[in-house]
Amino acid sequence: MKLKNLEIMLQRLGGFTKPGAALEQYQTPAPLAARLLFHALMKQDIEDRSVCDLGSGTGVLAIGAALLGAASVTGVEIDAQAARVAEANARLLDAEVTFVVADVQDPYLPARLGPCDTVVMNPPFGAQKAHADRPFIDCALAIAPVTYSIFNAGSGPFVKAYTEGKAEITERIGGVFPIKRTFAFHTKDVQEIEVEILRLTRNR
Ligand code: SAH
């Protein structure tokens, strides 16, 4: 599949019905999701791999991974309503994904999920709750040797310090995240946020 085709398919997916600010529910725009997934595909991290999407929301990254030939895909999401939208989205594109309703902070979650090859995620950036992304990084490193995650641009040094001794940043890809007016505290119709996709490789 071509990058553009994946983007067009992901564009068709439904969004959050009632986005919650506290959970930082922003659907990754199709171009950014497709970019992350294609990059991972080129690095041999998607096709025939077991993939897990942490904080899968409406399922964009999980479904995209399935469409690119992942061997199996699991999405983990705390919000059951979002997980139901994700299930409907997977059916719409005929993608096989298992969605699990769970909290990434649950210490038993890694054991429940079991190991996988690759984590893809767009965790809360911590705009509403400081360090909200940390449990996502912890869970990702607990279950997979390779993680692709979207962060605010400039997060690299913090992620590097946080994962010191546990993982290395092995790729950094810049991008933009256009956020449409969603919550009352948003003052513009569209706000473009600079982001970076980081590939983390767990130390052996
Ligand atoms: N991955 C999706 C959604 C990104 S928004 C996408 O790329 O479009 C972040 C998601 O993380 C939201 O769906 C939110 O409900 C979920 N989330 C927030 N805290 C969580 C937690 N502790 N455990 C699991 N999911 C969580």
mmCIF file of C-alpha atoms and ligand atoms in Angstrom:
data_model
loop_
_atom_site.group_PDB
_atom_site.id
_atom_site.type_symbol
_atom_site.label_atom_id
_atom_site.label_comp_id
_atom_site.label_asym_id
_atom_site.label_seq_id
_atom_site.Cartn_x
_atom_site.Cartn_y
_atom_site.Cartn_z
ATOM 1 C CA MET A 1 0.000 0.000 0.000
ATOM 2 C CA LYS A 2 1.179 3.525 -0.752
ATOM 3 C CA LEU A 3 1.471 6.210 1.915
ATOM 4 C CA LYS A 4 -1.207 8.307 0.203
ATOM 5 C CA ASN A 5 -3.643 5.370 0.092
ATOM 6 C CA LEU A 6 -3.205 4.660 3.786
ATOM 7 C CA GLU A 7 -3.785 8.335 4.507
ATOM 8 C CA ILE A 8 -7.005 8.338 2.456
ATOM 9 C CA MET A 9 -8.272 5.224 4.229
ATOM 10 C CA LEU A 10 -7.495 6.577 7.710
ATOM 11 C CA GLN A 11 -9.226 9.817 6.784
ATOM 12 C CA ARG A 12 -12.511 7.899 6.689
ATOM 13 C CA LEU A 13 -12.400 6.906 10.363
ATOM 14 C CA GLY A 14 -14.861 8.293 12.874
ATOM 15 C CA GLY A 15 -13.634 10.544 15.669
ATOM 16 C CA PHE A 16 -14.265 10.796 19.418
ATOM 17 C CA THR A 17 -17.983 11.235 20.078
ATOM 18 C CA LYS A 18 -17.432 13.166 23.291
ATOM 19 C CA PRO A 19 -13.751 14.102 23.475
ATOM 20 C CA GLY A 20 -12.543 14.544 27.050
ATOM 21 C CA ALA A 21 -9.974 17.226 27.850
ATOM 22 C CA ALA A 22 -8.619 15.472 30.943
ATOM 23 C CA LEU A 23 -7.709 12.381 28.927
ATOM 24 C CA GLU A 24 -6.321 14.597 26.136
ATOM 25 C CA GLN A 25 -8.437 12.904 23.516
ATOM 26 C CA TYR A 26 -7.136 14.182 20.204
ATOM 27 C CA GLN A 27 -7.337 11.907 17.223
ATOM 28 C CA THR A 28 -4.053 11.758 15.345
ATOM 29 C CA PRO A 29 -4.672 13.341 11.930
ATOM 30 C CA ALA A 30 -4.435 10.799 9.109
ATOM 31 C CA PRO A 31 -1.310 12.310 7.462
ATOM 32 C CA LEU A 32 0.658 12.200 10.727
ATOM 33 C CA ALA A 33 -0.575 8.700 11.614
ATOM 34 C CA ALA A 34 0.296 7.429 8.126
ATOM 35 C CA ARG A 35 3.721 9.008 8.372
ATOM 36 C CA LEU A 36 4.509 7.326 11.683
ATOM 37 C CA LEU A 37 3.268 3.961 10.438
ATOM 38 C CA PHE A 38 5.093 4.125 7.108
ATOM 39 C CA HIS A 39 8.294 5.045 8.817
ATOM 40 C CA ALA A 40 7.898 2.065 11.132
ATOM 41 C CA LEU A 41 7.042 -0.140 8.156
ATOM 42 C CA MET A 42 10.271 0.859 6.379
ATOM 43 C CA LYS A 43 12.214 -0.012 9.543
ATOM 44 C CA GLN A 44 10.665 -3.537 9.465
ATOM 45 C CA ASP A 45 8.712 -2.816 12.636
ATOM 46 C CA ILE A 46 5.151 -3.402 11.339
ATOM 47 C CA GLU A 47 4.803 -6.125 8.722
ATOM 48 C CA ASP A 48 4.466 -9.577 10.313
ATOM 49 C CA ARG A 49 5.054 -8.014 13.735
ATOM 50 C CA SER A 50 2.822 -8.030 16.791
ATOM 51 C CA VAL A 51 1.893 -4.411 17.409
ATOM 52 C CA CYS A 52 0.313 -2.703 20.396
ATOM 53 C CA ASP A 53 -1.235 0.792 20.408
ATOM 54 C CA LEU A 54 -1.336 2.315 23.899
ATOM 55 C CA GLY A 55 -4.126 4.859 24.420
ATOM 56 C CA SER A 56 -5.605 3.748 21.109
ATOM 57 C CA GLY A 57 -8.544 6.173 21.204
ATOM 58 C CA THR A 58 -10.547 5.810 18.029
ATOM 59 C CA GLY A 59 -7.964 3.362 16.714
ATOM 60 C CA VAL A 60 -6.177 5.274 13.939
ATOM 61 C CA LEU A 61 -2.678 3.939 14.653
ATOM 62 C CA ALA A 62 -3.822 0.398 15.505
ATOM 63 C CA ILE A 63 -6.007 0.097 12.411
ATOM 64 C CA GLY A 64 -3.288 1.566 10.190
ATOM 65 C CA ALA A 65 -0.792 -0.991 11.513
ATOM 66 C CA ALA A 66 -3.226 -3.800 10.714
ATOM 67 C CA LEU A 67 -3.730 -2.448 7.181
ATOM 68 C CA LEU A 68 0.048 -2.427 6.679
ATOM 69 C CA GLY A 69 0.280 -6.135 7.409
ATOM 70 C CA ALA A 70 0.975 -6.458 11.122
ATOM 71 C CA ALA A 71 0.650 -10.076 12.287
ATOM 72 C CA SER A 72 -1.586 -9.022 15.183
ATOM 73 C CA VAL A 73 -2.665 -5.701 16.665
ATOM 74 C CA THR A 74 -3.981 -4.830 20.113
ATOM 75 C CA GLY A 75 -5.275 -1.403 21.100
ATOM 76 C CA VAL A 76 -5.410 -0.432 24.780
ATOM 77 C CA GLU A 77 -7.784 2.366 25.765
ATOM 78 C CA ILE A 78 -9.135 3.558 29.122
ATOM 79 C CA ASP A 79 -12.329 5.014 27.657
ATOM 80 C CA ALA A 80 -14.802 2.276 26.747
ATOM 81 C CA GLN A 81 -16.789 4.616 24.523
ATOM 82 C CA ALA A 82 -13.703 5.470 22.458
ATOM 83 C CA ALA A 83 -12.898 1.753 22.225
ATOM 84 C CA ARG A 84 -16.357 1.139 20.761
ATOM 85 C CA VAL A 85 -15.768 3.823 18.113
ATOM 86 C CA ALA A 86 -12.412 2.142 17.394
ATOM 87 C CA GLU A 87 -14.133 -1.217 16.922
ATOM 88 C CA ALA A 88 -16.593 0.303 14.476
ATOM 89 C CA ASN A 89 -13.690 1.993 12.673
ATOM 90 C CA ALA A 90 -11.844 -1.330 12.363
ATOM 91 C CA ARG A 91 -14.964 -2.948 10.879
ATOM 92 C CA LEU A 92 -15.326 -0.066 8.424
ATOM 93 C CA LEU A 93 -11.850 -0.725 7.006
ATOM 94 C CA ASP A 94 -11.974 -4.496 7.487
ATOM 95 C CA ALA A 95 -8.973 -4.381 9.822
ATOM 96 C CA GLU A 96 -8.422 -7.039 12.442
ATOM 97 C CA VAL A 97 -7.627 -5.373 15.782
ATOM 98 C CA THR A 98 -8.414 -6.401 19.348
ATOM 99 C CA PHE A 99 -9.317 -3.457 21.573
ATOM 100 C CA VAL A 100 -8.829 -3.852 25.311
ATOM 101 C CA VAL A 101 -10.341 -1.406 27.794
ATOM 102 C CA ALA A 102 -7.621 -0.869 30.392
ATOM 103 C CA ASP A 103 -5.505 1.761 32.143
ATOM 104 C CA VAL A 104 -1.854 1.879 31.055
ATOM 105 C CA GLN A 105 -1.026 2.652 34.688
ATOM 106 C CA ASP A 106 -2.317 -0.739 35.789
ATOM 107 C CA PRO A 107 0.813 -2.538 37.056
ATOM 108 C CA TYR A 108 -0.611 -5.880 35.913
ATOM 109 C CA LEU A 109 -1.238 -4.690 32.362
ATOM 110 C CA PRO A 110 2.142 -5.721 30.865
ATOM 111 C CA ALA A 111 1.647 -9.272 32.139
ATOM 112 C CA ARG A 112 -1.919 -9.301 30.844
ATOM 113 C CA LEU A 113 -0.934 -8.053 27.394
ATOM 114 C CA GLY A 114 2.222 -10.121 27.132
ATOM 115 C CA PRO A 115 5.206 -9.026 25.072
ATOM 116 C CA CYS A 116 4.853 -7.604 21.560
ATOM 117 C CA ASP A 117 7.332 -6.516 18.881
ATOM 118 C CA THR A 118 6.359 -2.875 18.414
ATOM 119 C CA VAL A 119 4.386 -0.230 20.298
ATOM 120 C CA VAL A 120 2.875 2.707 18.394
ATOM 121 C CA MET A 121 1.262 5.452 20.440
ATOM 122 C CA ASN A 122 0.145 9.025 20.671
ATOM 123 C CA PRO A 123 -0.053 9.469 24.432
ATOM 124 C CA PRO A 124 -1.448 12.535 26.218
ATOM 125 C CA PHE A 125 1.233 15.220 25.962
ATOM 126 C CA GLY A 126 0.711 16.218 29.567
ATOM 127 C CA ALA A 127 -0.925 19.550 28.742
ATOM 128 C CA GLN A 128 -3.727 18.865 31.230
ATOM 129 C CA LYS A 129 -1.888 16.625 33.648
ATOM 130 C CA ALA A 130 1.874 16.947 33.965
ATOM 131 C CA HIS A 131 3.860 13.845 33.026
ATOM 132 C CA ALA A 132 0.765 12.076 31.723
ATOM 133 C CA ASP A 133 2.966 10.471 29.071
ATOM 134 C CA ARG A 134 5.241 8.715 31.572
ATOM 135 C CA PRO A 135 3.071 5.686 32.358
ATOM 136 C CA PHE A 136 2.729 5.202 28.600
ATOM 137 C CA ILE A 137 6.506 5.161 28.159
ATOM 138 C CA ASP A 138 6.850 2.783 31.125
ATOM 139 C CA CYS A 139 4.253 0.376 29.767
ATOM 140 C CA ALA A 140 5.701 0.545 26.243
ATOM 141 C CA LEU A 141 9.203 -0.302 27.472
ATOM 142 C CA ALA A 142 7.791 -3.113 29.597
ATOM 143 C CA ILE A 143 6.151 -4.859 26.651
ATOM 144 C CA ALA A 144 8.133 -4.034 23.497
ATOM 145 C CA PRO A 145 11.739 -3.666 22.314
ATOM 146 C CA VAL A 146 10.736 -0.901 19.872
ATOM 147 C CA THR A 147 8.337 2.036 20.404
ATOM 148 C CA TYR A 148 7.159 4.833 18.124
ATOM 149 C CA SER A 149 5.544 7.684 19.976
ATOM 150 C CA ILE A 150 4.336 11.180 19.150
ATOM 151 C CA PHE A 151 5.471 13.939 21.515
ATOM 152 C CA ASN A 152 5.452 17.723 21.625
ATOM 153 C CA ALA A 153 8.389 19.057 19.606
ATOM 154 C CA GLY A 154 11.362 19.534 21.891
ATOM 155 C CA SER A 155 10.482 16.627 24.187
ATOM 156 C CA GLY A 156 13.544 14.682 23.046
ATOM 157 C CA PRO A 157 15.841 15.695 25.929
ATOM 158 C CA PHE A 158 13.148 14.919 28.516
ATOM 159 C CA VAL A 159 12.370 11.554 26.989
ATOM 160 C CA LYS A 160 16.088 10.832 26.799
ATOM 161 C CA ALA A 161 16.584 11.697 30.478
ATOM 162 C CA TYR A 162 13.480 9.769 31.527
ATOM 163 C CA THR A 163 14.520 6.606 29.687
ATOM 164 C CA GLU A 164 18.217 6.899 30.613
ATOM 165 C CA GLY A 165 19.781 3.465 30.931
ATOM 166 C CA LYS A 166 16.575 1.784 29.739
ATOM 167 C CA ALA A 167 16.236 2.861 26.109
ATOM 168 C CA GLU A 168 17.828 4.925 23.349
ATOM 169 C CA ILE A 169 16.165 7.344 20.953
ATOM 170 C CA THR A 170 17.061 5.860 17.584
ATOM 171 C CA GLU A 171 14.993 8.083 15.246
ATOM 172 C CA ARG A 172 13.441 11.527 15.399
ATOM 173 C CA ILE A 173 10.929 12.639 12.794
ATOM 174 C CA GLY A 174 9.400 16.112 12.868
ATOM 175 C CA GLY A 175 5.779 16.757 12.023
ATOM 176 C CA VAL A 176 2.790 18.967 12.674
ATOM 177 C CA PHE A 177 -0.422 18.159 14.469
ATOM 178 C CA PRO A 178 -3.290 20.413 13.424
ATOM 179 C CA ILE A 179 -5.706 20.471 16.359
ATOM 180 C CA LYS A 180 -9.239 21.583 15.550
ATOM 181 C CA ARG A 181 -11.206 23.608 18.071
ATOM 182 C CA THR A 182 -12.430 20.901 20.453
ATOM 183 C CA PHE A 183 -12.533 22.231 23.984
ATOM 184 C CA ALA A 184 -13.779 25.495 25.499
ATOM 185 C CA PHE A 185 -10.229 26.614 26.334
ATOM 186 C CA HIS A 186 -9.259 26.477 22.652
ATOM 187 C CA THR A 187 -9.182 29.989 21.228
ATOM 188 C CA LYS A 188 -8.414 29.262 17.549
ATOM 189 C CA ASP A 189 -10.327 27.213 14.986
ATOM 190 C CA VAL A 190 -7.195 25.265 14.176
ATOM 191 C CA GLN A 191 -3.981 25.322 16.126
ATOM 192 C CA GLU A 192 -0.923 23.735 14.590
ATOM 193 C CA ILE A 193 1.280 22.056 17.137
ATOM 194 C CA GLU A 194 4.809 21.066 16.237
ATOM 195 C CA VAL A 195 5.431 17.474 17.195
ATOM 196 C CA GLU A 196 8.115 14.863 16.909
ATOM 197 C CA ILE A 197 7.853 11.162 16.408
ATOM 198 C CA LEU A 198 10.499 9.364 18.409
ATOM 199 C CA ARG A 199 11.585 5.766 17.914
ATOM 200 C CA LEU A 200 12.787 4.271 21.175
ATOM 201 C CA THR A 201 14.818 1.097 21.236
ATOM 202 C CA ARG A 202 14.923 -0.715 24.556
ATOM 203 C CA ASN A 203 18.378 -1.570 25.864
ATOM 204 C CA ARG A 204 19.170 -5.249 26.061
HETATM 205 N N1 SAH B 1 -3.998 6.955 19.848
HETATM 206 C C1 SAH B 1 -5.192 7.714 19.445
HETATM 207 C C2 SAH B 1 -5.695 8.630 20.550
HETATM 208 C C3 SAH B 1 -4.728 9.669 21.030
HETATM 209 S S1 SAH B 1 -5.402 10.681 22.342
HETATM 210 C C4 SAH B 1 -4.877 8.465 18.190
HETATM 211 O O1 SAH B 1 -3.711 8.469 17.821
HETATM 212 O O2 SAH B 1 -5.767 9.035 17.577
HETATM 213 C C5 SAH B 1 -4.804 9.836 23.814
HETATM 214 C C6 SAH B 1 -5.644 8.649 24.182
HETATM 215 O O3 SAH B 1 -5.134 8.085 25.388
HETATM 216 C C7 SAH B 1 -7.107 8.977 24.460
HETATM 217 O O4 SAH B 1 -7.925 8.123 23.720
HETATM 218 C C8 SAH B 1 -7.267 8.733 25.968
HETATM 219 O O5 SAH B 1 -8.568 8.304 26.338
HETATM 220 C C9 SAH B 1 -6.226 7.668 26.198
HETATM 221 N N2 SAH B 1 -5.755 7.581 27.585
HETATM 222 C C10 SAH B 1 -5.474 8.610 28.429
HETATM 223 N N3 SAH B 1 -5.039 8.144 29.606
HETATM 224 C C11 SAH B 1 -5.040 6.780 29.509
HETATM 225 C C12 SAH B 1 -4.664 5.720 30.398
HETATM 226 N N4 SAH B 1 -4.209 5.988 31.632
HETATM 227 N N5 SAH B 1 -4.763 4.436 29.972
HETATM 228 C C13 SAH B 1 -5.211 4.165 28.704
HETATM 229 N N6 SAH B 1 -5.583 5.117 27.824
HETATM 230 C C14 SAH B 1 -5.497 6.408 28.213
#
